[in-house]
Amino acid sequence: SIGLIFAFANAVAVAMYVVGFAETVVEMLNDVDALMFDELNDIRIVGTLTVILLLGISVAGMEWEAKAQIVLLVILLGAIANFFIGTVMPSENKKPKGYFGYQTAILVENFGPDFRDEETFFSVFAIFFPAATGILAGANISGDLADPQSAIPKGTLLAILITGLTYVAVAISTGATIVRDATGDHNDTVVDTVNCTDAACTLGYDFSICEEGGCKYGLMNDFQVMSLVSAFSPLISAGIFSATLSSALASLVSAPKVFQALCKDNIYPGLSVFAKGYGKNNEPLRGYVLTFCIGLAFILIAELNVIAPIISNFFLASYALINFSVFHASLANSPGWRPSFKYYNMWVSLAGAILCFVVMFVINWWAALVTLLIVLALYIYVSYKKPDVNWGSSTQALIYNQALTHSLNLTSVEEHVKNFRPQCLVLAGYPNSRPALLQLVNSFTKNVSLMVCGHIRTVSRRPNFKELTQDYARCQRWLSKKRIKAFYAPVFAENMRYGAQLLLQAVGLGRLKPNTLVMGFKNNWSDGDMRDVENYINIIHDAFDLQFGVVILRLLDGLDISHIQGPDELLSSHEKPPVGAKDALISVNLVKDSDSDSCPSKSTSNQSSPLIIRDIKSPLSLTDQRLLESSQQFKKKQGKGSIDVWWLFDDGGLTLLIPYLLTNRSKWGDCRIRVFIGGKINRIDHDRRAMATLLSKFRIDFSDINVLGDINTKPKKHNKLSFKELIEPYRLKEDDMEQEAAERLKAQEPWRITDNELELYKAKTNRQIRLNELLREHSSSAKLIVISMPLARKGTVSSALYMCWLETLSKDLPPLLLVRGNHQSVLTFYS
């Protein structure tokens, strides 16, 4: 946003300098009565021809521009010397026009202000300010300097010193030698009868008639007073030509260079066309044409006093923002910010920025407001579009600084139930392999709490860490592109459980640490290796041991789409498919994960990359089509419906908090919470009132409370038989073998279910069967079911039996979340 404003200011500056040159030429033409039309149109004609000539020099290249600047500099130095020589050469012929040589009386009279025609200090300042806008001339052509780091500070500071001294010396010299008003008439000498006290009177001239106005000479009226003072007046005109043309040339070169650099980043639409360079020096010819057009448009105004304040406004905005950027970079305290200027101070930069903003508004408040709105609009556009460019900006450094400071501050604060947030570690594998899982979790964590996308990559050989780094950048980009606010955290591990332990223990920073583990339900558990089931169940136990809450999502069609892959892909905008490839789809894994729909994706050792190209012509089966549609269901607005909360155990309130957070989102806003609780038939009304009171105290909005008086009824016989068939392959059947053989088999396959275990947990088994019956009866049309997850005592309930409980409880239902908190309160009565 600074760059565009600055480039535009430079382009308009071309017009100002050219109009200044044209005014002098037209003044000379007027003196010899050689005007073509009138003064205004002549300025436009001369200005247009001049800017065309300057464009030709600029297009010729930096060598020609540099040579032209040297010639112009010599003329300018000669003109300045000529002026100072003229100040010590008084002439009788010049006295009627107000020039008397160095006189103390004139200096004293001119020292105070005398603003006329409603002018003020700041209106005059606005016209004079462009004289100081060449300060960045060196920085603008930094790409063409041999040693910019050394040349720019030295050149800029010397330029400020020399021009500052020159401006002050010229102001003092003219103020000490020329009166403000003069008639130019030799007969206006002082006579005895005239009573006047000004400096001209003491020097023998009476210019009191000028008080009525109409005088053409003197500091206030004659723009050519330097020619009058100088030893050789044509040299002053040459100096004006030199000053205006050299400044116009510098601006004409600067604006396209800045503009070209800006356009190369392709931030603003339609500007990339100006990024193209030509020749060995990469000259921005298109930028020159654009600058020429902007300059020409302002030259047609032909009024120097109108153009100058416009430029002042834009340059002040640019300098204010540059000063603030430097201050911001210092404030960020980035190790990469190492100013080499010995006397640099960040507070001087801030003071400069504030001063520039104040002066902008004092000069012209509405123009300053418009400029700031333009800058703000450009900045907001960049912030919103987030272009894929990296400047190593000070904003980035400051955000890091603030994040680090706040993270450290958080660690010193005790956790409180009012500030509890479900910070989720989601075991999703590659982010695009289980989009439904990420989208649902994102719905209740976005802008509320932390979400980490964990990915365990099991390897049987030496891990490829280079590939891991590349995947990290790619996956994080994918999450950003899909607007899923999450971090990607991959690990290599020997098996799933070890990888999960690493993530559970190591992911996070201080208080920004996950407290809830989220996984997909292992849909195909009965078809795979039971050791994977053992690992899966042990991950749940490990999470509880580490004081994590656990959430498991089950969809009827499953979660894992890594073997098909739909519209989502991990390729970034820079990693386009090869040209000529026919509608390629990106698939995450070579083969479907062996632990499909469980926790993370696995990457086997024979896979060189997580991405392969799959021909779109191979048709998808109906199952895969259904799975693909199902994977996007949480991306769209849910419409009217219900979120059914089956709050069967007091786990601290996580089972209630997640649905509440979901209904705060626009996608789930039309859904109402229905609460189901267990109870006794003779106490249904009492239990309903008690729960309604509790939910009101928690300030959780609900549409209905259902007390299940028949929750402890025995399940139907055919459902019990189905459960028996389900567990049959996993039973130990110790009664059919010797005790030693049974113990040996149980040691080798710890997941096997013993007869004693079955008998001991018969009531719990029947409860899961019965709950599934009730779920199908009451919640078959719900948009989402959230139910308290049953617990299994570690070491006493085998993983196969626990998996059978989870399978039986959650089968043939709408999307279902099994939730279990870590029994720490997450809800409070107090706001």
mmCIF file with all atom_site columns, C-alpha atoms in Angstrom, residues 51-149:
data_model
loop_
_atom_site.group_PDB
_atom_site.id
_atom_site.type_symbol
_atom_site.label_atom_id
_atom_site.label_alt_id
_atom_site.label_comp_id
_atom_site.label_asym_id
_atom_site.label_entity_id
_atom_site.label_seq_id
_atom_site.pdbx_PDB_ins_code
_atom_site.Cartn_x
_atom_site.Cartn_y
_atom_site.Cartn_z
_atom_site.occupancy
_atom_site.B_iso_or_equiv
_atom_site.pdbx_formal_charge
_atom_site.auth_seq_id
_atom_site.auth_comp_id
_atom_site.auth_asym_id
_atom_site.auth_atom_id
_atom_site.pdbx_PDB_model_num
ATOM 1  C CA . VAL A 1 51  ? 7.508  15.169 -20.790 1.00 0.00 ? 51  VAL A CA 1
ATOM 2  C CA . ILE A 1 52  ? 7.732  13.388 -24.165 1.00 0.00 ? 52  ILE A CA 1
ATOM 3  C CA . LEU A 1 53  ? 11.424 14.372 -24.413 1.00 0.00 ? 53  LEU A CA 1
ATOM 4  C CA . LEU A 1 54  ? 12.078 13.192 -20.830 1.00 0.00 ? 54  LEU A CA 1
ATOM 5  C CA . LEU A 1 55  ? 10.322 9.897  -21.548 1.00 0.00 ? 55  LEU A CA 1
ATOM 6  C CA . GLY A 1 56  ? 12.695 9.365  -24.479 1.00 0.00 ? 56  GLY A CA 1
ATOM 7  C CA . ILE A 1 57  ? 15.749 9.931  -22.245 1.00 0.00 ? 57  ILE A CA 1
ATOM 8  C CA . SER A 1 58  ? 14.359 7.570  -19.568 1.00 0.00 ? 58  SER A CA 1
ATOM 9  C CA . VAL A 1 59  ? 13.537 4.817  -22.040 1.00 0.00 ? 59  VAL A CA 1
ATOM 10 C CA . ALA A 1 60  ? 17.051 5.080  -23.450 1.00 0.00 ? 60  ALA A CA 1
ATOM 11 C CA . GLY A 1 61  ? 18.282 3.634  -20.147 1.00 0.00 ? 61  GLY A CA 1
ATOM 12 C CA . MET A 1 62  ? 19.865 4.528  -16.831 1.00 0.00 ? 62  MET A CA 1
ATOM 13 C CA . GLU A 1 63  ? 23.220 5.395  -18.479 1.00 0.00 ? 63  GLU A CA 1
ATOM 14 C CA . TRP A 1 64  ? 21.643 8.223  -20.472 1.00 0.00 ? 64  TRP A CA 1
ATOM 15 C CA . GLU A 1 65  ? 19.604 9.377  -17.477 1.00 0.00 ? 65  GLU A CA 1
ATOM 16 C CA . ALA A 1 66  ? 22.754 9.501  -15.303 1.00 0.00 ? 66  ALA A CA 1
ATOM 17 C CA . LYS A 1 67  ? 24.667 11.462 -17.977 1.00 0.00 ? 67  LYS A CA 1
ATOM 18 C CA . ALA A 1 68  ? 21.782 13.916 -18.386 1.00 0.00 ? 68  ALA A CA 1
ATOM 19 C CA . GLN A 1 69  ? 21.624 14.409 -14.590 1.00 0.00 ? 69  GLN A CA 1
ATOM 20 C CA . ILE A 1 70  ? 25.350 15.279 -14.434 1.00 0.00 ? 70  ILE A CA 1
ATOM 21 C CA . VAL A 1 71  ? 24.964 17.938 -17.169 1.00 0.00 ? 71  VAL A CA 1
ATOM 22 C CA . LEU A 1 72  ? 21.907 19.364 -15.406 1.00 0.00 ? 72  LEU A CA 1
ATOM 23 C CA . LEU A 1 73  ? 23.756 19.357 -12.055 1.00 0.00 ? 73  LEU A CA 1
ATOM 24 C CA . VAL A 1 74  ? 26.635 21.421 -13.480 1.00 0.00 ? 74  VAL A CA 1
ATOM 25 C CA . ILE A 1 75  ? 24.160 23.998 -14.860 1.00 0.00 ? 75  ILE A CA 1
ATOM 26 C CA . LEU A 1 76  ? 22.303 24.084 -11.523 1.00 0.00 ? 76  LEU A CA 1
ATOM 27 C CA . LEU A 1 77  ? 25.490 24.657 -9.516  1.00 0.00 ? 77  LEU A CA 1
ATOM 28 C CA . GLY A 1 78  ? 26.469 27.450 -11.925 1.00 0.00 ? 78  GLY A CA 1
ATOM 29 C CA . ALA A 1 79  ? 23.035 29.074 -11.502 1.00 0.00 ? 79  ALA A CA 1
ATOM 30 C CA . ILE A 1 80  ? 23.219 28.942 -7.683  1.00 0.00 ? 80  ILE A CA 1
ATOM 31 C CA . ALA A 1 81  ? 26.730 30.456 -7.709  1.00 0.00 ? 81  ALA A CA 1
ATOM 32 C CA . ASN A 1 82  ? 25.504 33.101 -10.177 1.00 0.00 ? 82  ASN A CA 1
ATOM 33 C CA . PHE A 1 83  ? 22.710 34.066 -7.755  1.00 0.00 ? 83  PHE A CA 1
ATOM 34 C CA . PHE A 1 84  ? 24.987 34.462 -4.734  1.00 0.00 ? 84  PHE A CA 1
ATOM 35 C CA . ILE A 1 85  ? 27.476 36.510 -6.788  1.00 0.00 ? 85  ILE A CA 1
ATOM 36 C CA . GLY A 1 86  ? 24.583 38.754 -7.882  1.00 0.00 ? 86  GLY A CA 1
ATOM 37 C CA . THR A 1 87  ? 23.548 39.432 -4.255  1.00 0.00 ? 87  THR A CA 1
ATOM 38 C CA . VAL A 1 88  ? 26.800 41.351 -3.671  1.00 0.00 ? 88  VAL A CA 1
ATOM 39 C CA . MET A 1 89  ? 26.499 43.314 -6.941  1.00 0.00 ? 89  MET A CA 1
ATOM 40 C CA . PRO A 1 90  ? 23.834 46.000 -6.276  1.00 0.00 ? 90  PRO A CA 1
ATOM 41 C CA . SER A 1 91  ? 22.623 48.039 -9.238  1.00 0.00 ? 91  SER A CA 1
ATOM 42 C CA . GLU A 1 92  ? 20.735 51.336 -9.377  1.00 0.00 ? 92  GLU A CA 1
ATOM 43 C CA . ASN A 1 93  ? 18.578 49.976 -12.187 1.00 0.00 ? 93  ASN A CA 1
ATOM 44 C CA . LYS A 1 94  ? 17.289 47.160 -9.952  1.00 0.00 ? 94  LYS A CA 1
ATOM 45 C CA . LYS A 1 95  ? 16.268 49.352 -6.961  1.00 0.00 ? 95  LYS A CA 1
ATOM 46 C CA . PRO A 1 96  ? 12.822 50.370 -8.363  1.00 0.00 ? 96  PRO A CA 1
ATOM 47 C CA . LYS A 1 97  ? 12.089 46.622 -8.660  1.00 0.00 ? 97  LYS A CA 1
ATOM 48 C CA . GLY A 1 98  ? 12.865 46.169 -4.966  1.00 0.00 ? 98  GLY A CA 1
ATOM 49 C CA . TYR A 1 99  ? 16.503 44.938 -4.983  1.00 0.00 ? 99  TYR A CA 1
ATOM 50 C CA . PHE A 1 100 ? 18.880 46.976 -2.776  1.00 0.00 ? 100 PHE A CA 1
ATOM 51 C CA . GLY A 1 101 ? 21.687 44.569 -1.880  1.00 0.00 ? 101 GLY A CA 1
ATOM 52 C CA . TYR A 1 102 ? 22.262 43.288 1.671   1.00 0.00 ? 102 TYR A CA 1
ATOM 53 C CA . GLN A 1 103 ? 20.456 45.588 4.079   1.00 0.00 ? 103 GLN A CA 1
ATOM 54 C CA . THR A 1 104 ? 19.764 44.918 7.773   1.00 0.00 ? 104 THR A CA 1
ATOM 55 C CA . ALA A 1 105 ? 16.532 46.935 7.606   1.00 0.00 ? 105 ALA A CA 1
ATOM 56 C CA . ILE A 1 106 ? 15.193 44.697 4.785   1.00 0.00 ? 106 ILE A CA 1
ATOM 57 C CA . LEU A 1 107 ? 16.156 41.508 6.658   1.00 0.00 ? 107 LEU A CA 1
ATOM 58 C CA . VAL A 1 108 ? 14.432 42.695 9.849   1.00 0.00 ? 108 VAL A CA 1
ATOM 59 C CA . GLU A 1 109 ? 11.290 43.700 7.925   1.00 0.00 ? 109 GLU A CA 1
ATOM 60 C CA . ASN A 1 110 ? 11.126 40.426 6.014   1.00 0.00 ? 110 ASN A CA 1
ATOM 61 C CA . PHE A 1 111 ? 11.883 38.228 9.014   1.00 0.00 ? 111 PHE A CA 1
ATOM 62 C CA . GLY A 1 112 ? 8.277  38.056 10.254  1.00 0.00 ? 112 GLY A CA 1
ATOM 63 C CA . PRO A 1 113 ? 5.348  36.486 8.346   1.00 0.00 ? 113 PRO A CA 1
ATOM 64 C CA . ASP A 1 114 ? 3.074  38.430 6.008   1.00 0.00 ? 114 ASP A CA 1
ATOM 65 C CA . PHE A 1 115 ? 0.524  35.938 4.611   1.00 0.00 ? 115 PHE A CA 1
ATOM 66 C CA . ARG A 1 116 ? -1.886 37.309 2.029   1.00 0.00 ? 116 ARG A CA 1
ATOM 67 C CA . ASP A 1 117 ? -4.920 36.142 0.034   1.00 0.00 ? 117 ASP A CA 1
ATOM 68 C CA . GLU A 1 118 ? -6.059 33.821 2.863   1.00 0.00 ? 118 GLU A CA 1
ATOM 69 C CA . GLU A 1 119 ? -2.779 31.895 2.745   1.00 0.00 ? 119 GLU A CA 1
ATOM 70 C CA . THR A 1 120 ? -1.418 30.337 5.939   1.00 0.00 ? 120 THR A CA 1
ATOM 71 C CA . PHE A 1 121 ? 1.871  28.828 7.044   1.00 0.00 ? 121 PHE A CA 1
ATOM 72 C CA . PHE A 1 122 ? 0.670  25.338 6.137   1.00 0.00 ? 122 PHE A CA 1
ATOM 73 C CA . SER A 1 123 ? -0.786 26.269 2.746   1.00 0.00 ? 123 SER A CA 1
ATOM 74 C CA . VAL A 1 124 ? 2.599  27.751 1.802   1.00 0.00 ? 124 VAL A CA 1
ATOM 75 C CA . PHE A 1 125 ? 4.334  24.743 3.379   1.00 0.00 ? 125 PHE A CA 1
ATOM 76 C CA . ALA A 1 126 ? 2.258  22.436 1.125   1.00 0.00 ? 126 ALA A CA 1
ATOM 77 C CA . ILE A 1 127 ? 3.526  24.270 -1.959  1.00 0.00 ? 127 ILE A CA 1
ATOM 78 C CA . PHE A 1 128 ? 7.141  24.316 -0.771  1.00 0.00 ? 128 PHE A CA 1
ATOM 79 C CA . PHE A 1 129 ? 7.209  20.722 0.576   1.00 0.00 ? 129 PHE A CA 1
ATOM 80 C CA . PRO A 1 130 ? 7.800  18.992 -2.817  1.00 0.00 ? 130 PRO A CA 1
ATOM 81 C CA . ALA A 1 131 ? 11.216 20.697 -2.826  1.00 0.00 ? 131 ALA A CA 1
ATOM 82 C CA . ALA A 1 132 ? 12.175 18.183 -0.098  1.00 0.00 ? 132 ALA A CA 1
ATOM 83 C CA . THR A 1 133 ? 10.653 15.070 -1.683  1.00 0.00 ? 133 THR A CA 1
ATOM 84 C CA . GLY A 1 134 ? 13.815 13.954 -3.454  1.00 0.00 ? 134 GLY A CA 1
ATOM 85 C CA . ILE A 1 135 ? 14.983 12.311 -0.237  1.00 0.00 ? 135 ILE A CA 1
ATOM 86 C CA . LEU A 1 136 ? 14.240 8.812  -1.565  1.00 0.00 ? 136 LEU A CA 1
ATOM 87 C CA . ALA A 1 137 ? 15.712 9.353  -5.035  1.00 0.00 ? 137 ALA A CA 1
ATOM 88 C CA . GLY A 1 138 ? 18.649 7.085  -4.164  1.00 0.00 ? 138 GLY A CA 1
ATOM 89 C CA . ALA A 1 139 ? 16.449 4.386  -2.600  1.00 0.00 ? 139 ALA A CA 1
ATOM 90 C CA . ASN A 1 140 ? 14.209 4.390  -5.680  1.00 0.00 ? 140 ASN A CA 1
ATOM 91 C CA . ILE A 1 141 ? 17.085 3.339  -7.949  1.00 0.00 ? 141 ILE A CA 1
ATOM 92 C CA . SER A 1 142 ? 18.766 1.055  -5.399  1.00 0.00 ? 142 SER A CA 1
ATOM 93 C CA . GLY A 1 143 ? 18.739 -1.794 -7.919  1.00 0.00 ? 143 GLY A CA 1
ATOM 94 C CA . ASP A 1 144 ? 21.037 0.192  -10.213 1.00 0.00 ? 144 ASP A CA 1
ATOM 95 C CA . LEU A 1 145 ? 23.569 1.198  -7.520  1.00 0.00 ? 145 LEU A CA 1
ATOM 96 C CA . ALA A 1 146 ? 26.834 -0.732 -7.123  1.00 0.00 ? 146 ALA A CA 1
ATOM 97 C CA . ASP A 1 147 ? 26.785 -0.592 -3.314  1.00 0.00 ? 147 ASP A CA 1
ATOM 98 C CA . PRO A 1 148 ? 23.329 0.649  -2.207  1.00 0.00 ? 148 PRO A CA 1
ATOM 99 C CA . GLN A 1 149 ? 23.935 -0.168 1.485   1.00 0.00 ? 149 GLN A CA 1
#
